[in-house]
Tab-separated table of C-alpha atoms in Angstrom:
chain	number	residue	atom	x	y	z
E	1029	MET	CA	14.896	12.521	38.557
E	1030	ALA	CA	14.565	16.172	39.707
E	1031	GLU	CA	14.717	18.720	36.963
E	1032	ILE	CA	15.679	22.487	37.010
E	1033	ILE	CA	12.560	24.676	36.320
E	1034	LYS	CA	13.660	28.183	37.275
E	1035	GLN	CA	17.064	29.795	37.870
E	1036	GLY	CA	18.582	33.233	38.434
E	1037	THR	CA	20.896	35.452	40.463
E	1038	CYS	CA	20.402	36.825	44.020
E	1039	GLY	CA	23.754	38.136	44.901
E	1040	ALA	CA	24.368	41.583	46.434
E	1041	ASN	CA	26.839	42.149	43.816
E	1042	GLY	CA	24.909	41.001	40.913
E	1043	ASP	CA	25.780	37.485	39.851
E	1044	ASN	CA	28.111	36.459	42.742
E	1045	LEU	CA	25.214	34.161	44.026
E	1046	THR	CA	23.064	32.104	41.560
E	1047	TRP	CA	20.037	29.985	42.393
E	1048	THR	CA	18.174	27.068	40.849
E	1049	LEU	CA	14.739	25.685	41.662
E	1050	ASP	CA	13.825	22.060	40.713
E	1051	ASN	CA	10.505	20.554	40.059
E	1052	GLU	CA	10.450	18.825	43.702
E	1053	GLY	CA	10.567	22.300	45.407
E	1054	LEU	CA	14.435	22.297	46.318
E	1055	LEU	CA	15.927	25.761	45.932
E	1056	THR	CA	19.909	25.724	45.779
E	1057	ILE	CA	21.758	28.970	46.397
E	1058	SER	CA	25.496	28.957	45.161
E	1059	GLY	CA	28.491	31.202	45.015
E	1060	GLU	CA	30.316	33.462	47.317
E	1061	GLY	CA	29.501	36.580	49.361
E	1062	GLU	CA	26.406	38.408	50.418
E	1063	MET	CA	22.904	37.785	49.401
E	1064	LYS	CA	20.813	40.642	48.019
E	1065	ASN	CA	18.542	42.522	50.461
E	1066	TYR	CA	15.017	42.601	48.969
E	1067	GLY	CA	12.085	44.771	49.840
E	1068	PHE	CA	8.433	43.818	50.734
E	1069	SER	CA	7.604	42.606	47.317
E	1070	ASP	CA	10.354	42.253	44.979
E	1071	SER	CA	11.908	38.843	46.195
E	1072	PRO	CA	11.829	36.131	43.392
E	1073	PHE	CA	10.963	33.582	45.993
E	1074	ARG	CA	7.962	35.336	47.526
E	1075	TYR	CA	4.888	33.112	47.991
E	1076	THR	CA	6.519	30.408	45.816
E	1077	GLU	CA	6.157	26.574	46.323
E	1078	ILE	CA	9.612	26.148	47.643
E	1079	THR	CA	9.764	23.295	50.069
E	1080	LYS	CA	13.488	23.140	50.859
E	1081	VAL	CA	16.383	25.589	50.717
E	1082	LYS	CA	20.024	24.422	50.469
E	1083	ILE	CA	22.445	27.154	50.751
E	1084	SER	CA	26.090	26.375	49.742
E	1085	HIS	CA	29.281	27.250	51.750
E	1086	GLY	CA	30.571	30.621	50.700
E	1087	VAL	CA	27.335	32.549	50.907
E	1088	THR	CA	27.919	34.858	53.882
E	1089	SER	CA	24.408	36.336	54.502
E	1090	ILE	CA	20.681	35.672	54.134
E	1091	GLY	CA	19.043	38.834	52.683
E	1092	GLU	CA	16.184	41.038	53.835
E	1093	TRP	CA	12.769	39.706	53.005
E	1094	VAL	CA	14.243	37.040	50.813
E	1095	PHE	CA	11.911	34.144	51.769
E	1096	TYR	CA	8.960	36.032	53.105
E	1097	GLY	CA	5.740	34.286	52.679
E	1098	CYS	CA	7.153	30.987	51.568
E	1099	ALA	CA	4.364	29.040	53.181
E	1100	ALA	CA	5.423	25.700	51.782
E	1101	LEU	CA	9.093	25.943	52.982
E	1102	THR	CA	9.754	23.281	55.696
E	1103	SER	CA	13.463	23.164	56.093
E	1104	ILE	CA	16.578	25.150	55.213
E	1105	GLU	CA	20.297	24.019	55.393
E	1106	THR	CA	22.548	26.880	56.254
E	1107	PRO	CA	26.292	26.657	56.056
E	1108	ASN	CA	28.796	27.984	58.676
E	1109	SER	CA	29.998	30.732	56.186
E	1110	VAL	CA	26.712	32.720	56.940
E	1111	THR	CA	27.302	35.346	59.497
E	1112	SER	CA	23.979	37.284	59.466
E	1113	ILE	CA	20.326	36.397	58.848
E	1114	ARG	CA	18.782	39.809	57.894
E	1115	LYS	CA	15.391	41.294	58.858
E	1116	ARG	CA	12.229	39.522	57.823
E	1117	ALA	CA	14.154	36.833	55.921
E	1118	PHE	CA	11.717	33.955	56.877
E	1119	GLU	CA	8.617	35.860	58.021
E	1120	ARG	CA	5.504	34.052	57.398
E	1121	CYS	CA	7.239	30.763	56.465
E	1122	GLU	CA	4.192	29.055	58.175
E	1123	ALA	CA	5.412	25.421	57.502
E	1124	LEU	CA	9.076	25.856	58.775
E	1125	THR	CA	9.400	23.487	61.795
E	1126	ASN	CA	12.837	23.966	62.717
E	1127	ILE	CA	16.044	25.689	61.594
E	1128	GLU	CA	19.553	25.149	62.815
E	1129	ILE	CA	21.563	28.412	63.209
E	1130	PRO	CA	25.276	27.723	62.532
E	1131	ASN	CA	27.976	28.975	64.871
E	1132	SER	CA	29.168	31.463	62.421
E	1133	VAL	CA	26.031	33.687	62.674
E	1134	THR	CA	26.504	36.859	64.610
E	1135	SER	CA	23.424	38.738	64.077
E	1136	ILE	CA	19.597	37.888	63.611
E	1137	GLY	CA	17.568	40.797	62.257
E	1138	ASN	CA	14.153	42.259	63.058
E	1139	SER	CA	11.166	39.947	62.649
E	1140	VAL	CA	13.331	37.189	60.973
E	1141	PHE	CA	11.041	34.281	62.087
E	1142	LYS	CA	7.829	36.265	62.764
E	1143	GLU	CA	4.631	34.275	62.150
E	1144	CYS	CA	6.519	31.028	61.552
E	1145	LYS	CA	3.656	29.294	63.156
E	1146	ALA	CA	5.002	25.705	62.888
E	1147	LEU	CA	8.355	26.467	64.452
E	1148	THR	CA	8.641	24.445	67.575
E	1149	ASN	CA	12.226	24.845	68.793
E	1150	ILE	CA	15.242	27.025	68.059
E	1151	GLU	CA	18.716	27.140	69.485
E	1152	ILE	CA	20.639	30.400	69.568
E	1153	PRO	CA	24.492	29.644	69.231
E	1154	ASN	CA	26.905	31.461	71.442
E	1155	SER	CA	28.235	33.293	68.353
E	1156	VAL	CA	25.041	35.398	68.199
E	1157	THR	CA	25.644	38.978	69.688
E	1158	SER	CA	22.599	40.690	68.258
E	1159	ILE	CA	18.897	39.730	67.983
E	1160	GLY	CA	16.531	42.251	66.422
E	1161	TYR	CA	13.194	43.226	67.890
E	1162	ASN	CA	10.193	40.728	67.289
E	1163	ALA	CA	12.569	38.043	65.732
E	1164	PHE	CA	10.120	35.349	67.088
E	1165	GLY	CA	7.042	37.185	67.055
E	1166	ARG	CA	3.814	35.341	66.888
E	1167	CYS	CA	5.681	31.893	66.635
E	1168	GLU	CA	2.522	30.157	67.947
E	1169	ALA	CA	4.070	26.725	68.406
E	1170	LEU	CA	7.468	27.865	69.755
E	1171	THR	CA	7.857	26.151	73.188
E	1172	ASN	CA	11.231	27.139	74.059
E	1173	ILE	CA	14.090	29.369	72.864
E	1174	ASN	CA	17.343	27.561	73.725
E	1175	ILE	CA	20.556	29.487	74.387
E	1176	SER	CA	23.833	27.746	74.021
E	1177	ASP	CA	25.998	27.707	77.051
E	1178	GLY	CA	28.714	30.523	77.106
E	1179	ASN	CA	26.692	33.090	75.188
E	1180	ALA	CA	27.754	36.339	76.717
E	1181	ASN	CA	24.889	38.391	75.423
E	1182	TYR	CA	21.700	36.275	75.698
E	1183	ALA	CA	20.334	33.755	78.059
E	1184	SER	CA	16.954	31.926	78.722
E	1185	VAL	CA	15.178	33.179	81.756
E	1186	ASN	CA	12.373	30.825	82.709
E	1187	GLY	CA	12.083	30.035	79.084
E	1188	VAL	CA	12.032	33.731	78.082
E	1189	LEU	CA	14.733	35.178	75.729
E	1190	TYR	CA	16.707	37.685	77.765
E	1191	ASP	CA	19.207	40.285	76.722
E	1192	LYS	CA	21.846	40.290	79.423
E	1193	GLU	CA	23.510	43.509	78.458
E	1194	LYS	CA	20.374	45.494	78.120
E	1195	LYS	CA	18.602	43.384	80.905
E	1196	THR	CA	15.558	43.194	78.704
E	1197	LEU	CA	13.051	40.466	78.113
E	1198	ILE	CA	12.950	39.995	74.508
E	1199	ARG	CA	10.489	37.176	73.881
E	1200	CYS	CA	8.204	34.721	75.639
E	1201	PRO	CA	7.081	31.433	73.962
E	1202	GLN	CA	3.421	31.774	73.265
E	1203	THR	CA	2.581	28.432	75.046
E	1204	LYS	CA	3.612	29.902	78.547
E	1205	THR	CA	0.617	30.074	81.001
E	1206	SER	CA	2.516	31.834	83.860
E	1207	ILE	CA	5.898	33.409	84.209
E	1208	GLU	CA	7.845	34.996	86.986
E	1209	ILE	CA	10.216	37.678	85.933
E	1210	PRO	CA	13.415	37.696	87.904
E	1211	ASN	CA	14.939	40.766	89.684
E	1212	SER	CA	17.676	41.039	87.021
E	1213	VAL	CA	15.214	42.373	84.526
E	1214	THR	CA	15.020	46.245	84.191
E	1215	SER	CA	12.696	46.341	81.015
E	1216	ILE	CA	10.147	44.280	79.162
E	1217	GLY	CA	10.868	44.763	75.493
E	1218	TYR	CA	8.798	45.459	72.443
E	1219	GLU	CA	6.180	42.704	71.799
E	1220	ALA	CA	7.801	40.615	74.514
E	1221	PHE	CA	4.544	38.857	75.400
E	1222	SER	CA	2.536	39.627	72.260
E	1223	GLY	CA	0.222	36.908	71.096
E	1224	CYS	CA	0.780	34.764	74.317
E	1225	GLU	CA	-2.941	33.731	74.382
E	1226	ALA	CA	-2.175	31.226	77.086
E	1227	LEU	CA	-0.376	33.507	79.607
E	1228	ALA	CA	-2.836	33.853	82.532
E	1229	SER	CA	-0.653	35.425	85.036
E	1230	ILE	CA	2.680	37.188	85.363
E	1231	GLU	CA	4.498	38.882	88.310
E	1232	ILE	CA	6.575	41.905	87.358
E	1233	PRO	CA	9.253	42.843	90.018
E	1234	ASN	CA	10.269	46.275	91.250
E	1235	SER	CA	13.457	46.222	89.095
E	1236	VAL	CA	11.368	46.783	85.941
E	1237	THR	CA	11.250	50.555	84.957
E	1238	SER	CA	9.876	50.362	81.554
E	1239	ILE	CA	7.323	48.275	79.592
E	1240	GLY	CA	7.724	48.284	75.893
E	1241	GLU	CA	5.039	48.980	73.145
E	1242	TRP	CA	2.677	46.094	72.435
E	1243	ALA	CA	4.305	44.164	75.251
E	1244	PHE	CA	1.157	42.171	76.087
E	1245	TRP	CA	-0.747	42.664	72.934
E	1246	GLY	CA	-3.416	39.940	72.582
E	1247	CYS	CA	-2.759	38.210	75.809
E	1248	LYS	CA	-6.554	36.947	75.974
E	1249	ALA	CA	-6.238	34.926	79.224
E	1250	LEU	CA	-4.457	37.544	81.228
E	1251	THR	CA	-7.214	38.710	83.928
E	1252	SER	CA	-5.303	41.011	86.161
E	1253	ILE	CA	-1.727	42.511	86.442
E	1254	GLU	CA	-0.055	44.629	88.985
E	1255	ILE	CA	2.439	47.164	87.701
E	1256	PRO	CA	5.139	47.983	90.207
E	1257	ASN	CA	5.862	51.664	91.277
E	1258	SER	CA	9.235	51.509	89.502
E	1259	VAL	CA	7.514	51.842	86.092
E	1260	THR	CA	7.007	55.502	84.937
E	1261	SER	CA	5.148	54.983	81.652
E	1262	ILE	CA	2.648	52.492	79.947
E	1263	GLY	CA	3.640	52.499	76.435
E	1264	ASP	CA	1.505	52.422	73.159
E	1265	ASP	CA	-0.628	49.335	72.658
E	1266	THR	CA	0.845	47.793	75.649
E	1267	PHE	CA	-2.434	45.794	76.679
E	1268	TYR	CA	-4.247	45.996	73.364
E	1269	GLY	CA	-6.597	43.138	73.051
E	1270	CYS	CA	-6.262	41.732	76.514
E	1271	THR	CA	-9.982	40.902	76.319
E	1272	ALA	CA	-10.065	39.066	79.866
E	1273	LEU	CA	-8.404	41.760	81.778
E	1274	THR	CA	-10.790	42.992	84.514
E	1275	ASN	CA	-8.454	44.773	86.788
E	1276	ILE	CA	-5.202	46.761	86.606
E	1277	GLU	CA	-3.443	48.784	89.318
E	1278	ILE	CA	-1.506	51.707	88.109
E	1279	PRO	CA	1.010	53.019	90.405
E	1280	ASN	CA	1.812	56.611	91.352
E	1281	SER	CA	5.009	56.513	89.408
E	1282	VAL	CA	3.367	56.313	86.090
E	1283	THR	CA	3.240	59.641	84.241
E	1284	ARG	CA	1.954	58.489	80.897
E	1285	ILE	CA	-0.721	56.104	79.518
E	1286	GLY	CA	0.164	55.585	75.851
E	1287	ASP	CA	-1.934	55.512	72.766
E	1288	ASP	CA	-4.308	52.405	72.421
E	1289	ALA	CA	-2.933	51.299	75.835
E	1290	PHE	CA	-5.997	49.469	76.828
E	1291	TRP	CA	-7.662	49.082	73.369
E	1292	GLU	CA	-10.454	46.403	73.407
E	1293	CYS	CA	-9.936	45.359	76.933
E	1294	GLU	CA	-13.575	44.450	76.800
E	1295	ALA	CA	-13.755	43.096	80.530
E	1296	LEU	CA	-12.024	45.893	82.074
E	1297	THR	CA	-14.654	47.241	84.582
E	1298	SER	CA	-12.741	49.898	86.498
E	1299	ILE	CA	-9.524	51.765	86.621
E	1300	GLU	CA	-8.099	54.219	88.902
E	1301	ILE	CA	-5.655	56.832	87.267
E	1302	PRO	CA	-3.128	58.027	89.848
E	1303	ASN	CA	-2.188	61.762	90.466
E	1304	SER	CA	1.099	61.214	88.897
E	1305	VAL	CA	-0.336	60.874	85.290
E	1306	THR	CA	-0.088	63.928	83.085
E	1307	GLU	CA	-0.994	62.441	79.707
E	1308	ILE	CA	-3.692	60.028	78.445
E	1309	GLY	CA	-2.808	58.877	74.816
E	1310	ASP	CA	-5.148	58.579	71.796
E	1311	ASP	CA	-7.732	55.756	71.888
E	1312	ALA	CA	-6.390	54.705	75.402
E	1313	PHE	CA	-9.597	53.055	76.393
E	1314	SER	CA	-11.218	52.491	73.070
E	1315	GLY	CA	-13.405	49.430	72.957
E	1316	CYS	CA	-13.548	49.051	76.823
E	1317	LYS	CA	-17.212	48.149	76.693
E	1318	ALA	CA	-17.504	47.083	80.331
E	1319	LEU	CA	-15.812	50.336	81.763
E	1320	THR	CA	-18.670	52.329	83.319
E	1321	SER	CA	-16.838	55.076	85.027
E	1322	ILE	CA	-13.405	56.649	85.225
E	1323	GLU	CA	-12.090	59.476	87.426
E	1324	ILE	CA	-9.382	61.679	85.915
E	1325	PRO	CA	-7.121	63.433	88.263
E	1326	ASN	CA	-6.329	67.003	88.069
E	1327	SER	CA	-2.729	66.275	87.278
E	1328	VAL	CA	-3.788	65.416	83.647
E	1329	THR	CA	-3.059	68.046	81.269
E	1330	SER	CA	-3.571	66.045	77.932
E	1331	ILE	CA	-6.261	63.645	76.700
E	1332	GLY	CA	-5.748	62.227	73.322
């Protein structure tokens, strides 16, 4: 029979929420109201041997950083009283394979499931109106992000999470080898394709005007990419670590090449900077070992 080995409080208002941990690794959180928001290192559950979490009805939020680094956590039971899952709540829960988000949840914070490396599938209910950046970053086993029918804010476009209102691609599952971005998309979001090591080809339509920071970080199979002339800026760290990238065409519309934009693009042999570019950021081509020559146009006024 399971025995309680630890207990305490985790409520935003002190003891409004209590918790118990038994010797089988089950953490039970009870009470009513919001959970406390923790910082990077002060959660009582950080790096513990919790294997399962059961949150009782009445709890209305899952706090920031609360289960960060709980590497043994495999499942969580979330009641439909919870309306928000706050930033980094499950980051680095590497054994978590699936989670059911109840229809009561309206917001999912930044980096909530980042580096949940065993997470294979997730369904976003139509109640969700806000998903923070990098919510599913570096989820290596995630093959699909399912969006419930009727969600007014989000959709799955060719398997990629898409913000309808902002017309922004948010996150691509890391197992995708190729993707065609539809013309409805106007921006590629922060870390949208980061860590997609299998991604070998991508077609960016002329509707896209901005590519976010770290967008293609670590896309090690990507050998070439054509940026449409609708894009005006290549953001910081955009192609950082694209070690197989041999060729890229920068259109005349681009005015800035960001910091670390092509950091460690070891296979990049040549690049032509158009006359539209006025700024080249810090470390833009650092570690480009195969790059033997580069021509800088007169339009450039700043080199980082």
